[in-house]
Tab-separated table of C-alpha atoms in Angstrom:
chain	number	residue	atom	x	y	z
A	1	UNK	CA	-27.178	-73.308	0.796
A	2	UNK	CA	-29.655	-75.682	-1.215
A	3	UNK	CA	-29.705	-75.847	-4.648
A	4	UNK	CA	-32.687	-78.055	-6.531
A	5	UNK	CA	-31.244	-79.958	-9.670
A	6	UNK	CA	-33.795	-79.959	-11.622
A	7	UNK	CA	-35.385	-82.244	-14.788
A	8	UNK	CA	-32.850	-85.399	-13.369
A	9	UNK	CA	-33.016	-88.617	-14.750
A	10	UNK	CA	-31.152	-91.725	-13.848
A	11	UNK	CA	-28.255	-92.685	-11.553
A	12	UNK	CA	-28.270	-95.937	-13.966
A	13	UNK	CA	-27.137	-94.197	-17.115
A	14	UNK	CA	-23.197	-93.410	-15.909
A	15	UNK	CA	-23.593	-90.281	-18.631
A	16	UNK	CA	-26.160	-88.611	-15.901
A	17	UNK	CA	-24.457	-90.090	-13.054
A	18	UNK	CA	-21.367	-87.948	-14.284
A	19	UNK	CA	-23.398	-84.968	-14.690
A	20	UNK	CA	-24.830	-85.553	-11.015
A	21	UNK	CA	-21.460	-86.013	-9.871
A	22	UNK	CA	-19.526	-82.963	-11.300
A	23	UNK	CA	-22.206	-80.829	-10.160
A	24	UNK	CA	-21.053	-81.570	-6.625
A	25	UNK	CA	-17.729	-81.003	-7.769
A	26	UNK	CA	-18.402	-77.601	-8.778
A	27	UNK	CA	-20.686	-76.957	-6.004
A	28	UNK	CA	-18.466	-77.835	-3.331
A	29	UNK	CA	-20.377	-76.221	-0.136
A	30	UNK	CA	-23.946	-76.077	-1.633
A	31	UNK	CA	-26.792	-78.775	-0.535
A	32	UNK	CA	-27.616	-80.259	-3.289
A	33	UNK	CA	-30.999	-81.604	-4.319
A	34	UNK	CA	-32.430	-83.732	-7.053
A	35	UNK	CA	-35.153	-86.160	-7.738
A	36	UNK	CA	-34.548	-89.321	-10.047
A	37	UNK	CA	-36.973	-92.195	-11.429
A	38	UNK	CA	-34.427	-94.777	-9.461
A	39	UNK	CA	-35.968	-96.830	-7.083
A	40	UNK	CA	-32.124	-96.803	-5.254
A	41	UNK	CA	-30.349	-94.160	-6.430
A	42	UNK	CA	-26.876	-94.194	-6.480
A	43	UNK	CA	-25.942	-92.621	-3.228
A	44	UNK	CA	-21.858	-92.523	-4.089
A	45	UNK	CA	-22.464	-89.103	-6.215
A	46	UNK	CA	-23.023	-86.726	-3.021
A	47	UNK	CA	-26.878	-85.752	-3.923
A	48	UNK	CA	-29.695	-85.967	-1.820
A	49	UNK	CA	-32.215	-87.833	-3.574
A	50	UNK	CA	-35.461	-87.142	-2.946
A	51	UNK	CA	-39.708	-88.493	-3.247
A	52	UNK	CA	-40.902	-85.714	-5.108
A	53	UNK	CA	-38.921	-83.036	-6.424
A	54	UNK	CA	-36.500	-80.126	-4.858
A	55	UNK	CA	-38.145	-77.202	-3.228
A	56	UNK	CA	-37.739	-74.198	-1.649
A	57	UNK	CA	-34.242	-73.716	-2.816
A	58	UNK	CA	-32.004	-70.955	-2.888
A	59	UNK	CA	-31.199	-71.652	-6.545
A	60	UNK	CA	-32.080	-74.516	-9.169
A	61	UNK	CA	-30.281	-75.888	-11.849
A	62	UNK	CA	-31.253	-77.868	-15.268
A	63	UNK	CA	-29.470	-80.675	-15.291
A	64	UNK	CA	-29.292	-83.809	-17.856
A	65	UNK	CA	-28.425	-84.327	-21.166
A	66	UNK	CA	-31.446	-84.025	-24.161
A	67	UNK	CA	-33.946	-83.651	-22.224
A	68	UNK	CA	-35.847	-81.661	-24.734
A	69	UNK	CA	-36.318	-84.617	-27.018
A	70	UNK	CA	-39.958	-84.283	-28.035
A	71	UNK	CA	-40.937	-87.739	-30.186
A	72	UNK	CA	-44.091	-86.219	-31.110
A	73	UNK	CA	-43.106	-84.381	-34.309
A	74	UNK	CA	-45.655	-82.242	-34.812
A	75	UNK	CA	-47.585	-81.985	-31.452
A	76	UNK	CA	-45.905	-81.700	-27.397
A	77	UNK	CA	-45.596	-85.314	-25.365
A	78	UNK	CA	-46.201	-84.816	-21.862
A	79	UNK	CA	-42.954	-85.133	-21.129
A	80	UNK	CA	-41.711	-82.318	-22.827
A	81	UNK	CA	-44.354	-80.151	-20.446
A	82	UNK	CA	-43.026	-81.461	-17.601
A	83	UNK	CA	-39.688	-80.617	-18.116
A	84	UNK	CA	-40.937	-77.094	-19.293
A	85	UNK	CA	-42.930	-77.102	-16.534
A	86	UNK	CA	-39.686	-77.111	-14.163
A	87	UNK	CA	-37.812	-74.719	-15.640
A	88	UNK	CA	-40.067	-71.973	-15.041
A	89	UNK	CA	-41.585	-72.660	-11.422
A	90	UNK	CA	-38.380	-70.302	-10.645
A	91	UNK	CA	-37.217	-68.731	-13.326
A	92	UNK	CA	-35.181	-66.080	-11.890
A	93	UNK	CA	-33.240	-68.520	-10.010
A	94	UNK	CA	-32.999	-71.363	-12.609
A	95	UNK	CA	-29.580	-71.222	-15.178
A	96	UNK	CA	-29.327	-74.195	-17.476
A	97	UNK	CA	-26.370	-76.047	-17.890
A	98	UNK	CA	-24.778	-78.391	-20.565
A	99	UNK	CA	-27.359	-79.218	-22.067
A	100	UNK	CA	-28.077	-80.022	-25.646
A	101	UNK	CA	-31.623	-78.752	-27.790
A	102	UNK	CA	-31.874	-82.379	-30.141
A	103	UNK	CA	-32.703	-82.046	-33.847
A	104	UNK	CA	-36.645	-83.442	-32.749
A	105	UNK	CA	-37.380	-80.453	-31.001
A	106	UNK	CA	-38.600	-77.857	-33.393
A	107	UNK	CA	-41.603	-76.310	-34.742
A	108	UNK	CA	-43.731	-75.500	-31.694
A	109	UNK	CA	-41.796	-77.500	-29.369
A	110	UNK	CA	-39.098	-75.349	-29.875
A	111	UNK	CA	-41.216	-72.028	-29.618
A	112	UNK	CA	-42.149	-73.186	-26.199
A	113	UNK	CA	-38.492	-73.711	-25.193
A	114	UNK	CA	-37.304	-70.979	-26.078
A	115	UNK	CA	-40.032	-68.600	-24.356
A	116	UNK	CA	-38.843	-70.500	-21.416
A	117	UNK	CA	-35.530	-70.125	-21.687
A	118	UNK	CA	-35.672	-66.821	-21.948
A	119	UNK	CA	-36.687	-65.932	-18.707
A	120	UNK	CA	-34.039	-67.983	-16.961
A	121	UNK	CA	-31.328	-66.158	-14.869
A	122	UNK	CA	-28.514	-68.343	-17.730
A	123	UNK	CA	-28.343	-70.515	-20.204
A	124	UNK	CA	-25.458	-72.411	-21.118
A	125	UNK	CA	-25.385	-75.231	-24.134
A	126	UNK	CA	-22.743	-77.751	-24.708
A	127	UNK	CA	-23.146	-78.273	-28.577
A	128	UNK	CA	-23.187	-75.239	-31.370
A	129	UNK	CA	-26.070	-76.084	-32.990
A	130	UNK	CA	-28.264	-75.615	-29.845
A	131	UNK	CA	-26.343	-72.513	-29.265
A	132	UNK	CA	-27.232	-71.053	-32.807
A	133	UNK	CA	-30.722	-72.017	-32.828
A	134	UNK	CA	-30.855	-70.753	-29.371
A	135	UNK	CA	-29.216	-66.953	-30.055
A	136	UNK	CA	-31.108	-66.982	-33.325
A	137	UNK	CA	-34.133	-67.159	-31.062
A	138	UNK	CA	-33.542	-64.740	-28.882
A	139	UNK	CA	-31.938	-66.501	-25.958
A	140	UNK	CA	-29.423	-64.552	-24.566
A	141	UNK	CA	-27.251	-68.583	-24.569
A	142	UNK	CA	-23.585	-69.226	-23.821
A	143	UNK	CA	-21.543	-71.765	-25.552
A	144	UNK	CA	-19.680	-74.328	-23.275
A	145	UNK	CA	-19.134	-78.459	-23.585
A	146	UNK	CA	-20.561	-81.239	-21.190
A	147	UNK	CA	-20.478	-80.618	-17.397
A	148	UNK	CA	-18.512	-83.935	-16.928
A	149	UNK	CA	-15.310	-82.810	-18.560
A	150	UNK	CA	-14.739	-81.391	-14.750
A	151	UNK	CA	-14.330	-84.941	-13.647
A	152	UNK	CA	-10.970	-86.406	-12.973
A	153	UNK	CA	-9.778	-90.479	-12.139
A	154	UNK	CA	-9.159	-91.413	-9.088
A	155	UNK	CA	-6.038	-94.401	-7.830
A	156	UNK	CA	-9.276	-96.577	-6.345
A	157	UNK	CA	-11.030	-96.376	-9.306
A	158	UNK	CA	-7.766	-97.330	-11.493
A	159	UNK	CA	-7.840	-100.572	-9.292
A	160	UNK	CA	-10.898	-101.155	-9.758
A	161	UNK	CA	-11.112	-100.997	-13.465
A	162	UNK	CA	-7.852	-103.348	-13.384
A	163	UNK	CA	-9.497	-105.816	-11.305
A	164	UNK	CA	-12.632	-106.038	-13.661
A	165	UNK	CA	-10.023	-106.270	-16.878
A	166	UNK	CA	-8.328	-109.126	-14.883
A	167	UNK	CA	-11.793	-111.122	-13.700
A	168	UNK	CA	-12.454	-111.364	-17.250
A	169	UNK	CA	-8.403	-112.231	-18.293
A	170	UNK	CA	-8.360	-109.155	-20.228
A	171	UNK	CA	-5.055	-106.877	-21.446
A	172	UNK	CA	-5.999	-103.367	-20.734
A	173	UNK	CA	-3.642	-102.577	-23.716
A	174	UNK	CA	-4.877	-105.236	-25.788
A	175	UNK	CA	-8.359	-104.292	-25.030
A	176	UNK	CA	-10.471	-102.129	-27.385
A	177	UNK	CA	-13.835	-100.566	-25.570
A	178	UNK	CA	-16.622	-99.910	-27.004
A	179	UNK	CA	-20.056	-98.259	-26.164
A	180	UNK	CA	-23.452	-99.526	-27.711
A	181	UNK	CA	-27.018	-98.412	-27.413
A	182	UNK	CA	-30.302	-99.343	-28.827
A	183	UNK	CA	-32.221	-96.838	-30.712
A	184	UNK	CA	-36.220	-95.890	-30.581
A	185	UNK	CA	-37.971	-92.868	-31.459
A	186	UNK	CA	-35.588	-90.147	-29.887
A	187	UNK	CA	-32.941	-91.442	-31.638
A	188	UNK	CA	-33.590	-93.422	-35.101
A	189	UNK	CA	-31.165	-96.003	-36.363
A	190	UNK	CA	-31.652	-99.478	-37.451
A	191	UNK	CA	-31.045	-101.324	-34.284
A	192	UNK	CA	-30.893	-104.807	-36.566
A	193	UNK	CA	-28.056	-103.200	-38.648
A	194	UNK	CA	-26.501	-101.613	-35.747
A	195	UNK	CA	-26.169	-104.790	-34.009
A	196	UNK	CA	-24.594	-106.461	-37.229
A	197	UNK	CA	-21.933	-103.698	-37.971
A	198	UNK	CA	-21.033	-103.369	-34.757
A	199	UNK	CA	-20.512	-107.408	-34.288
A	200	UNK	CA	-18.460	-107.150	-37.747
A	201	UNK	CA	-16.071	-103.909	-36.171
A	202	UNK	CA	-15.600	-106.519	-33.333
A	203	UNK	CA	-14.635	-109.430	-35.382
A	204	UNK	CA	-12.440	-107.183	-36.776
A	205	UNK	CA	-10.730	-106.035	-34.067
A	206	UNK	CA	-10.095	-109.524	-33.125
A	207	UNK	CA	-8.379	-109.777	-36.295
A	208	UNK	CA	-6.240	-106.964	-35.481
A	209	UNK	CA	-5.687	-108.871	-32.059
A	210	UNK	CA	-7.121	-106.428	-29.902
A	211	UNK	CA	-9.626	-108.096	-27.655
A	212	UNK	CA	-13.077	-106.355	-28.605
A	213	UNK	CA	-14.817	-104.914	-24.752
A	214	UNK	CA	-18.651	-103.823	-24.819
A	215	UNK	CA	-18.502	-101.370	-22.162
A	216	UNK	CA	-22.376	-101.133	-20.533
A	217	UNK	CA	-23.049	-97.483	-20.085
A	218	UNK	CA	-26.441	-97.389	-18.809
A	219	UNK	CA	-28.928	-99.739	-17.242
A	220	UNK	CA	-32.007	-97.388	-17.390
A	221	UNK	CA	-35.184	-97.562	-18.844
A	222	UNK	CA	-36.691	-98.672	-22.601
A	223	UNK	CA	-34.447	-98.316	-25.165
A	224	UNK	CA	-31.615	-96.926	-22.563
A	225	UNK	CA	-30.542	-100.035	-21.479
A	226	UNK	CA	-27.261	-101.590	-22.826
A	227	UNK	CA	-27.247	-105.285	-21.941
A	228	UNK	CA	-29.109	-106.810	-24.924
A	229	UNK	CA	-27.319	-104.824	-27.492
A	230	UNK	CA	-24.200	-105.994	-26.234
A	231	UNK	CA	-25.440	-109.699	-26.144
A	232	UNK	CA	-26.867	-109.339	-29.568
A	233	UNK	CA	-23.211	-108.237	-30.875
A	234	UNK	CA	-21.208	-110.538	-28.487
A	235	UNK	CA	-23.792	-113.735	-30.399
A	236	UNK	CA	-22.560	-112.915	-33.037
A	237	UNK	CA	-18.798	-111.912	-32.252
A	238	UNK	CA	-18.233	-115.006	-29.532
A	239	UNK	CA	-14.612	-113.448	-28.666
A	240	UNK	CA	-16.243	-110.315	-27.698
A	241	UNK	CA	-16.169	-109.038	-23.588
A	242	UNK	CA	-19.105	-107.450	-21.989
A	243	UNK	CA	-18.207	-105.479	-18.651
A	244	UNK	CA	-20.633	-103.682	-16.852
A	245	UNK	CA	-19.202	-101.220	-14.323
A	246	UNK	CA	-22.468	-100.755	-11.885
A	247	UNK	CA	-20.889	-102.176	-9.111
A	248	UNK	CA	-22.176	-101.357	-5.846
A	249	UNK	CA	-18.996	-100.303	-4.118
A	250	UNK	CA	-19.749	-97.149	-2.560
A	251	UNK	CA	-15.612	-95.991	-2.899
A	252	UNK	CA	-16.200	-95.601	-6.762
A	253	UNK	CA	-18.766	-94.361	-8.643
A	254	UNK	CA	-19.757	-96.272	-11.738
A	255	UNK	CA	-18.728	-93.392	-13.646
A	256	UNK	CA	-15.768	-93.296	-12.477
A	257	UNK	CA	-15.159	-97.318	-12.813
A	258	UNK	CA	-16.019	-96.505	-16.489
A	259	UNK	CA	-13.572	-93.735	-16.835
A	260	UNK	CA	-10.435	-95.700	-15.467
A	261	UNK	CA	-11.495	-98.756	-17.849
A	262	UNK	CA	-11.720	-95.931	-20.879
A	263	UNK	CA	-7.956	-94.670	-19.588
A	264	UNK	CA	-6.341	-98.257	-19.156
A	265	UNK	CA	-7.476	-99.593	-22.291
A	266	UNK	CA	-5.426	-99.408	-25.720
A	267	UNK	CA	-8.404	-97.893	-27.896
A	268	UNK	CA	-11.855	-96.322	-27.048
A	269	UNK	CA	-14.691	-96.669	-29.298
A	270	UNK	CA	-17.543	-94.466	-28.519
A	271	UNK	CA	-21.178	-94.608	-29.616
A	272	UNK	CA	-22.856	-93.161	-26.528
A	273	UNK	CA	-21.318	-89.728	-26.132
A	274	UNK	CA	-20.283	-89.407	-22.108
A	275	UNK	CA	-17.973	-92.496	-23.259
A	276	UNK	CA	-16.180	-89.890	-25.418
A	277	UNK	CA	-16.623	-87.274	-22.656
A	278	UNK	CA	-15.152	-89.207	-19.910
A	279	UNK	CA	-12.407	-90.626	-22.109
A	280	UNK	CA	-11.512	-87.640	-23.304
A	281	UNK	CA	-11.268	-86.195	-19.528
A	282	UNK	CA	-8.308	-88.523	-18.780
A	283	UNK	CA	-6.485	-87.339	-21.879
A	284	UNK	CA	-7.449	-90.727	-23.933
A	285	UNK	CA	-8.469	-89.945	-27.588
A	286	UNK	CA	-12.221	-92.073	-28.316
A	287	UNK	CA	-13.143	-93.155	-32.266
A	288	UNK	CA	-16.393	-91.336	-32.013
A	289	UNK	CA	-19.494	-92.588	-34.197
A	290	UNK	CA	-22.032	-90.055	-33.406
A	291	UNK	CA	-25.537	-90.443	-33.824
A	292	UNK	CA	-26.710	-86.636	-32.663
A	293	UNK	CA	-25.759	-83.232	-33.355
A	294	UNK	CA	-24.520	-83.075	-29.261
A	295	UNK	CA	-21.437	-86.182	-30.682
A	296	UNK	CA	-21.270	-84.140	-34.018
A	297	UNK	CA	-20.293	-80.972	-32.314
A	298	UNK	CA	-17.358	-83.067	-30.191
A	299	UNK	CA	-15.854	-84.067	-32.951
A	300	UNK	CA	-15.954	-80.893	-34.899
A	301	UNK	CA	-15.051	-78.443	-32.057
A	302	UNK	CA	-12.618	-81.086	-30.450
A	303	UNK	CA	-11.218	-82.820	-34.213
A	304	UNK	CA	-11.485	-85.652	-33.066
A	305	UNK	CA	-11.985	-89.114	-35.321
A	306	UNK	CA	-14.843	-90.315	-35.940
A	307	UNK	CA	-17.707	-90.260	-38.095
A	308	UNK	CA	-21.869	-90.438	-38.374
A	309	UNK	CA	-23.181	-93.632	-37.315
A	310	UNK	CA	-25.559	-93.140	-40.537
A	311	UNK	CA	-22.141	-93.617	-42.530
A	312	UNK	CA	-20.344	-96.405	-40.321
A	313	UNK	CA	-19.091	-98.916	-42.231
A	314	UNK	CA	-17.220	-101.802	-40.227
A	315	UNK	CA	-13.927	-102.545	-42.776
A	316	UNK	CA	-13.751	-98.184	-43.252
A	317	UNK	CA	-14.429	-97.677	-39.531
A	318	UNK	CA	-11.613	-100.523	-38.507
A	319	UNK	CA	-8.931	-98.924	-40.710
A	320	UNK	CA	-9.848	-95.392	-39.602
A	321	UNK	CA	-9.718	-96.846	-35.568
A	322	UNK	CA	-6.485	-98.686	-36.087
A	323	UNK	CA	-5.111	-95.369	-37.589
A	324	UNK	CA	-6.007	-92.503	-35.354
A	325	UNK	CA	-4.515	-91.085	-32.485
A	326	UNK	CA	-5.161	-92.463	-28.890
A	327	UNK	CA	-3.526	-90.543	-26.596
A	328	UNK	CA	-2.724	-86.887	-26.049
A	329	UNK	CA	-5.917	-84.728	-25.674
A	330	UNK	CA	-5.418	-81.939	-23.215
A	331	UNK	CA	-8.147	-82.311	-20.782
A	332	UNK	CA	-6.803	-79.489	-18.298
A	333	UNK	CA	-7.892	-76.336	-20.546
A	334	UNK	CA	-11.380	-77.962	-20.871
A	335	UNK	CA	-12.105	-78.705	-17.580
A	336	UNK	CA	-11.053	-75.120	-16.513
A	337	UNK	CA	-13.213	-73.416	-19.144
A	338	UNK	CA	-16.685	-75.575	-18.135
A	339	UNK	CA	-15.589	-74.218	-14.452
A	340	UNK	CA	-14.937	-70.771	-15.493
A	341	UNK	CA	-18.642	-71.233	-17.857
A	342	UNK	CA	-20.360	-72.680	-15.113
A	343	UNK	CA	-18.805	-69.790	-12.570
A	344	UNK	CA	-20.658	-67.044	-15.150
A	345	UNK	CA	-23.827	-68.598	-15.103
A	346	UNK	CA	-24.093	-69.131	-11.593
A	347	UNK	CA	-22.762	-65.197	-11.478
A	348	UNK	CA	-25.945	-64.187	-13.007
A	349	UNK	CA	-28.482	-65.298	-10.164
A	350	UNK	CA	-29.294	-62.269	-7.561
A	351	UNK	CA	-26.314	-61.825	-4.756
A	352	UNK	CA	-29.020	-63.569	-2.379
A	353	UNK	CA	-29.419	-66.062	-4.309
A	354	UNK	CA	-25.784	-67.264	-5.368
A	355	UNK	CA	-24.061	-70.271	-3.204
């Protein structure tokens, strides 16, 4: 059985590497199919990567996180069509899956979505606001969280992680990760003032002797790439760690690298929001400062700590770290109800057509 993910990104953002990977988790005996922008795709995650996009499959299904960002308030970029584009070359055998509608599409951008999505065989969000917005629209939509809360750690990738804390003569449990990202159109923050908070949180960490870690969570294109942000705040926060867990060891994942680190270390801090997936997933507790309504729902739905990056403020943000929970979170009931979600949605393609 072949089944066509569809509207992939990257293998170099570990978020959609997860995805990729929990997919083939879920679809244990199925073929699965997928193109990517990578010129060398991660080939650890079980997908077939391929030139030009999956065909002639038996089923398809939407994959990624906001895809539906449309930067073009008022009018449609072109990549918007595209990825409307896939979604209904097979309707009837499409579903979506964990995925999140983002605040910038709306108005017509929206309309067009939603005609789409209407038509497919499911539709499954991760967040509540996309689910409203969807039901209010007439899209028949299920509520669910992110397909990478089926993912589990592995003993290889735990000695992995250890080695990397050790190359760098880092404590696990004196260690404090943290994600970063630079911001552009999709997603607007001051990156100037997001680089000098964040540096000030670290230095204050230090104070609080925990060494502050800048965990690099994707290596992908524009704005998605993690490596000068975290050299901006290490500048100006010298005792600050950078580790970057694209390793090319074809045992573990980088995803799964990242999700031992997020386990072994004393505190996560999470900006990007598969660094609060994947540390929730091994029962670790993240400090979540959100920057999109996907983040906003985990915390709500989840009650977790955190806070809106448009309110972080480093001396409130250190306090409120150094006094939440870490440990704890019960990562078995969520896993099984994304399996059982996933189950229904793939329960509403034809007989013929279900793997």
């Amino acid at each position: 059985m072949r089944i066509g993910l569809i509207n992939a990104y990257s293998t170099l953002n570990l978020g959609d590497a997860a995805i990729y990977s929990a997919l083939r988790s879920l679809l244990p005996d199925a073929d699965l199919e997928a193109r990517v922008q990578d010129s060398e795709p991660d080939p650890s995650l079980g997908i077939t990567f391929l030139e030009g996009r999956p065909v002639d499959c038996s089923a398809y299904v939407s994959v990624g996180g906001d895809i539906f960002n449309n930067s073009r308030e008022w009018l449609i970029t072109k990549a918007f069509l595209k990825n409307l584009g896939e979604l209904t070359r097979h309707p009837g055998r499409t579903v979506l899956f964990g995925q999140s509608i983002p605040r910038s599409c709306h108005g017509l951008s929206f309309f067009a979505l939603s005609r789409c999505l209407r038509r497919l065989a499911a539709v499954c969000v991760r967040d509540a606001q996309s689910h409203q917005r969807l039901r209010k629209a007439g899209v028949e939509a299920r509520l669910s969280f992110d397909t990478a809360f089926v993912l589990e750690g592995s003993e290889p990738a735990r000695h992995a992680a250890l080695a990397l804390f050790q190359a760098s003569n880092l404590d696990p449990s004196r260690s404090a990760v943290v994600s970063v990202r630079a911001f552009d159109s999709m997603y607007t923050h001051d990156n100037e003032l997001f680089v000098d908070r964040m540096a000030a949180l670290c230095r204050g960490l230090e104070q609080a002797d925990l060494t502050p870690v800048v965990l690099i969570q994707s290596r992908a294109y524009g704005a998605d790439n993690d490596l000068e942000v975290a050299r901006l705040i290490a500048a100006q926060a010298p005792g600050t760690v950078i580790l970057d867990p694209f390793l090319k060891d074809p045992a573990v994942p980088c995803w799964q690298l990242a999700m031992a680190v997020f386990e072994l270390a004393q505190r996560v801090i999470a900006v990007r929001y598969h660094t609060a997936v994947l540390a929730l997933a091994t029962g670790k507790v993240p400090f979540h400062l959100h920057y999109s309504n996907k983040g906003q729902d985990l915390c709500e739905r989840l009650q977790l700590p955190g806070s809106a990056l448009g309110d972080f403020d480093p001396a409130a943000t250190l306090h409120a770290v150094l006094s939440a929970p870490c440990d704890g979170f019960d990562h078995h009931a969520l896993r099984d109800q994304v399996r059982r979600d996933f189950e229904w949605c793939m329960g509403r393609l034809t007989p013929l057509e279900r793997p």
